[in-house]
């Protein structure tokens, strides 16, 4: 179980999670959709890895993440 927060500080509780950059998460969510990876639309929902996820699917997700982060970096200038 995991989720992604965009923050300058560690996210360890609700207070630090609430300070994270929700707009940036939204951009990441859509960048991942562009790579055919569906994540929870809210950063406050959990993602799960299960036995149904093969090594190939996990590698595809990692590569999609790389591309999504690159796209966000390019948007930021």
Coordinates of C-alpha atoms in Angstrom, one line a residue:
X1 CA 0.0 0.0 0.0
X2 CA 1.4 3.4 -0.9
X3 CA 0.5 6.9 -2.1
X4 CA 2.4 9.9 -3.5
X5 CA 2.7 13.3 -1.9
X6 CA 4.4 16.3 -3.4
X7 CA 6.0 18.0 -0.4
X8 CA 9.2 19.6 0.8
X9 CA 8.9 17.8 4.1
X10 CA 8.3 14.2 5.1
X11 CA 4.7 13.2 5.2
X12 CA 4.1 11.4 8.5
X13 CA 0.5 12.4 9.6
X14 CA -2.6 14.3 8.4
X15 CA -1.1 17.7 9.2
X16 CA 1.9 17.2 6.9
X17 CA -0.2 15.4 4.3
X18 CA -2.7 18.3 4.2
X19 CA 0.2 20.7 3.4
X20 CA 1.3 18.8 0.3
X21 CA 0.9 20.2 -3.2
X22 CA -2.5 18.8 -4.4
X23 CA -2.3 20.7 -7.8
X24 CA 1.0 19.0 -8.6
X25 CA -0.5 15.6 -7.6
X26 CA -3.3 16.3 -10.1
X27 CA -0.8 17.0 -12.9
X28 CA 1.1 13.8 -12.0
X29 CA -2.2 11.8 -12.0
X30 CA -3.0 13.1 -15.5
X31 CA 0.6 12.5 -16.8
X32 CA 0.3 8.9 -15.5
X33 CA -3.1 8.5 -17.3
X34 CA -1.3 9.7 -20.5
X35 CA 1.0 6.7 -20.0
X36 CA -2.0 4.4 -19.5
X37 CA -1.5 4.0 -15.7
X38 CA -4.5 4.7 -13.6
X39 CA -3.9 5.9 -10.1
X40 CA -6.3 7.0 -7.5
X41 CA -7.5 10.5 -8.4
X42 CA -6.9 11.8 -4.9
X43 CA -3.5 11.7 -3.2
X44 CA -5.4 10.9 0.0
X45 CA -6.4 7.4 -1.4
X46 CA -4.1 4.4 -1.2
X47 CA -2.7 2.5 -4.1
X48 CA -2.1 -1.2 -3.8
X49 CA 0.4 -3.7 -5.2
X50 CA -0.9 -7.3 -5.4
X51 CA 0.1 -10.7 -6.8
X52 CA -1.9 -9.7 -9.9
X53 CA 0.8 -7.2 -10.7
X54 CA 3.5 -9.0 -12.7
X55 CA 7.1 -7.8 -12.8
X56 CA 6.4 -6.5 -16.3
X57 CA 3.5 -4.4 -15.1
X58 CA 5.6 -3.0 -12.2
X59 CA 8.4 -2.1 -14.7
X60 CA 5.8 -0.5 -17.0
X61 CA 4.6 1.6 -14.0
X62 CA 8.1 2.7 -13.1
X63 CA 8.8 3.7 -16.6
X64 CA 5.5 5.6 -16.8
X65 CA 6.5 7.4 -13.6
X66 CA 9.8 8.4 -15.1
X67 CA 8.1 9.9 -18.1
X68 CA 5.4 11.6 -15.9
X69 CA 8.1 13.2 -13.7
X70 CA 10.0 14.3 -16.8
X71 CA 6.9 15.9 -18.2
X72 CA 6.2 17.7 -14.9
X73 CA 9.8 18.9 -14.8
X74 CA 9.6 20.3 -18.3
X75 CA 6.3 22.1 -17.5
X76 CA 7.9 23.7 -14.5
X77 CA 10.7 25.0 -16.7

